[in-house]
XYZ file of C-alpha atoms in Angstrom:
190
model
C -0.142 0.321 -0.042
C 1.894 3.058 -1.333
C 1.251 6.797 0.379
C 1.196 9.461 -2.152
C 1.617 13.257 -0.799
C 1.424 15.765 -3.752
C 2.690 19.178 -3.725
C 1.994 19.529 0.277
C 2.197 22.495 2.005
C 1.655 23.257 5.837
C 2.848 26.404 7.716
C 2.284 27.302 11.155
C 1.461 31.416 10.336
C 5.101 32.791 8.526
C 6.305 29.933 9.216
C 6.213 27.490 5.836
C 7.489 23.943 7.341
C 6.274 21.944 3.697
C 6.615 23.552 0.820
C 5.420 21.767 -2.238
C 6.840 18.559 -0.636
C 5.940 15.608 -3.048
C 6.923 11.883 -2.862
C 5.149 8.511 -3.599
C 5.834 6.300 -0.693
C 6.820 2.639 -1.819
C 4.150 -0.289 -0.653
C 6.047 -2.735 1.750
C 8.773 -0.501 2.221
C 10.368 1.092 5.336
C 10.853 5.126 3.877
C 13.250 6.722 6.768
C 12.927 10.394 6.677
C 15.938 12.764 8.589
C 16.900 16.185 8.823
C 17.835 18.580 11.198
C 15.358 19.854 13.952
C 12.523 22.103 12.897
C 12.920 20.898 8.800
C 9.140 19.419 9.131
C 9.569 15.535 10.267
C 7.493 15.125 12.726
C 4.689 18.050 10.640
C 5.235 15.601 7.748
C 3.933 11.966 9.606
C 1.321 13.923 11.219
C -0.273 15.366 7.973
C 0.559 11.964 6.782
C -1.269 10.368 8.841
C -4.747 13.065 8.688
C -3.929 14.334 12.042
C -3.028 17.923 10.758
C -4.411 19.217 7.615
C -1.836 20.246 4.984
C -2.638 24.352 3.422
C -2.250 22.759 -0.242
C -1.540 19.496 -1.531
C -3.629 16.277 -2.124
C -2.561 12.900 0.323
C -3.875 9.236 -0.139
C -2.611 6.870 2.462
C -4.121 3.802 3.328
C -5.909 2.888 6.751
C -5.774 1.995 8.900
C -2.472 3.421 10.243
C -0.586 2.522 13.539
C 1.953 5.045 15.011
C 4.746 5.979 16.991
C 4.934 9.694 18.161
C 7.851 11.034 19.618
C 5.880 11.394 23.230
C 5.051 8.148 23.732
C 0.674 8.543 24.726
C 0.457 5.740 27.408
C -2.540 5.330 29.660
C -0.405 5.812 32.698
C -2.527 4.111 35.495
C -3.054 0.718 33.224
C -0.800 -2.068 33.116
C 1.335 -2.330 29.994
C -1.069 -5.185 28.479
C -3.839 -2.875 28.753
C -2.539 -0.467 27.370
C -1.601 -2.700 24.276
C -5.253 -4.194 23.861
C -6.759 -0.742 23.657
C -5.158 -0.560 20.214
C -5.128 -4.601 19.689
C -8.675 -5.932 20.968
C -8.724 -9.321 22.080
C -6.684 -10.374 19.210
C -3.775 -11.602 21.371
C -3.986 -13.470 24.569
C -2.652 -12.043 27.990
C 0.094 -15.207 27.102
C 1.202 -13.626 23.549
C 1.359 -10.008 25.111
C 3.590 -10.954 27.598
C 5.785 -13.282 25.337
C 6.039 -10.498 22.896
C 7.086 -7.272 25.406
C 9.687 -10.482 26.227
C 11.425 -10.308 22.954
C 11.845 -6.377 24.047
C 12.998 -6.902 27.144
C 9.834 -6.071 29.284
C 9.451 -9.442 30.504
C 7.226 -9.624 33.929
C 6.151 -6.481 33.122
C 2.443 -6.923 31.550
C 0.533 -6.190 34.375
C 2.689 -3.116 35.575
C 1.445 0.072 35.732
C 2.841 2.339 33.485
C 3.731 4.459 35.660
C 5.681 1.960 37.793
C 8.280 1.697 34.141
C 11.500 3.755 33.254
C 11.018 6.158 29.890
C 12.642 3.557 28.248
C 10.518 0.726 29.213
C 7.305 2.926 28.462
C 9.344 3.523 24.721
C 9.120 -0.204 24.231
C 5.998 -0.797 24.986
C 4.756 2.607 22.963
C 6.506 0.708 20.090
C 4.688 -3.382 20.530
C 1.326 -1.270 21.087
C 1.552 0.339 17.782
C 3.979 -3.063 16.012
C 0.621 -5.019 17.049
C -2.450 -2.711 15.885
C -3.679 -3.913 12.635
C -2.166 -1.503 10.335
C -1.940 -0.559 6.372
C 0.619 1.997 6.995
C 3.006 2.229 10.331
C 4.493 5.617 11.298
C 7.261 6.315 13.348
C 8.568 9.283 14.979
C 12.081 8.605 16.779
C 10.643 5.263 17.450
C 14.128 4.427 19.780
C 14.983 7.596 21.506
C 15.688 7.034 25.093
C 17.114 3.275 24.749
C 20.461 2.360 25.795
C 22.244 1.097 22.731
C 21.729 -2.565 23.992
C 18.170 -2.241 24.109
C 18.189 -0.209 21.608
C 19.876 -2.930 19.382
C 17.897 -5.939 20.487
C 14.709 -3.662 19.716
C 15.245 -2.444 16.216
C 15.980 -6.259 15.170
C 12.594 -7.211 16.971
C 11.512 -4.078 14.725
C 13.339 -5.216 11.444
C 11.477 -8.583 12.127
C 8.062 -7.387 12.492
C 7.746 -4.416 9.978
C 9.691 -6.840 6.839
C 7.533 -6.281 3.271
C 5.058 -3.306 5.614
C 4.617 -0.005 4.294
C 6.688 1.983 7.079
C 7.351 5.862 7.378
C 9.544 6.844 10.533
C 11.437 9.613 11.791
C 15.128 10.088 12.686
C 18.317 11.831 13.479
C 20.430 8.311 13.495
C 21.560 7.958 10.202
C 22.723 3.258 12.176
C 18.343 3.392 12.248
C 18.296 4.473 8.814
C 21.001 2.078 7.152
C 19.695 -0.728 9.417
C 15.894 -0.444 8.637
C 15.419 1.807 5.619
C 14.711 0.635 2.426
C 15.121 4.406 0.899
C 15.694 8.019 2.834
C 14.479 10.985 2.334
C 16.069 13.854 3.522
C 13.837 16.908 4.545
C 15.676 20.719 4.313
C 14.727 23.121 6.005
């Protein structure tokens, strides 16, 4: 399922962040979007997902989509497992969720309230929730931020396996992430 952005314009007041951006994101591939802070990477994802309306241009993006945002957007009082079930419903049993959590270093965390988890642990729950959701396109905004190198390597390996053959658009500042995961890299400029 390809995602098509044609002549996209998005401004915040006098500041034009996306200026006639066009690209066809190939279906079944992972596209990394990199660039300096403030160049419009997160805005591009929000526009492609339909969260922000563009000021001009057209977008074709198959639904449903799944996403990891820069903020984890987890329900702090719910358990890790309950946060995942918010988007998966009953598609996965408790044992399956616990097994997936353990694959990214979160064994025995499924019944812990998210507020009791560290920042890196929360990040992994948010990422797993997005990966386990039903989607045609997956959007990841700096999905590995806050993870130490060892954990990041484990999680990147896990992601690479899970996103194989899927349409994924992800934002990063890290060329190593691009080299490891991306089939294509787009450089956004201010």
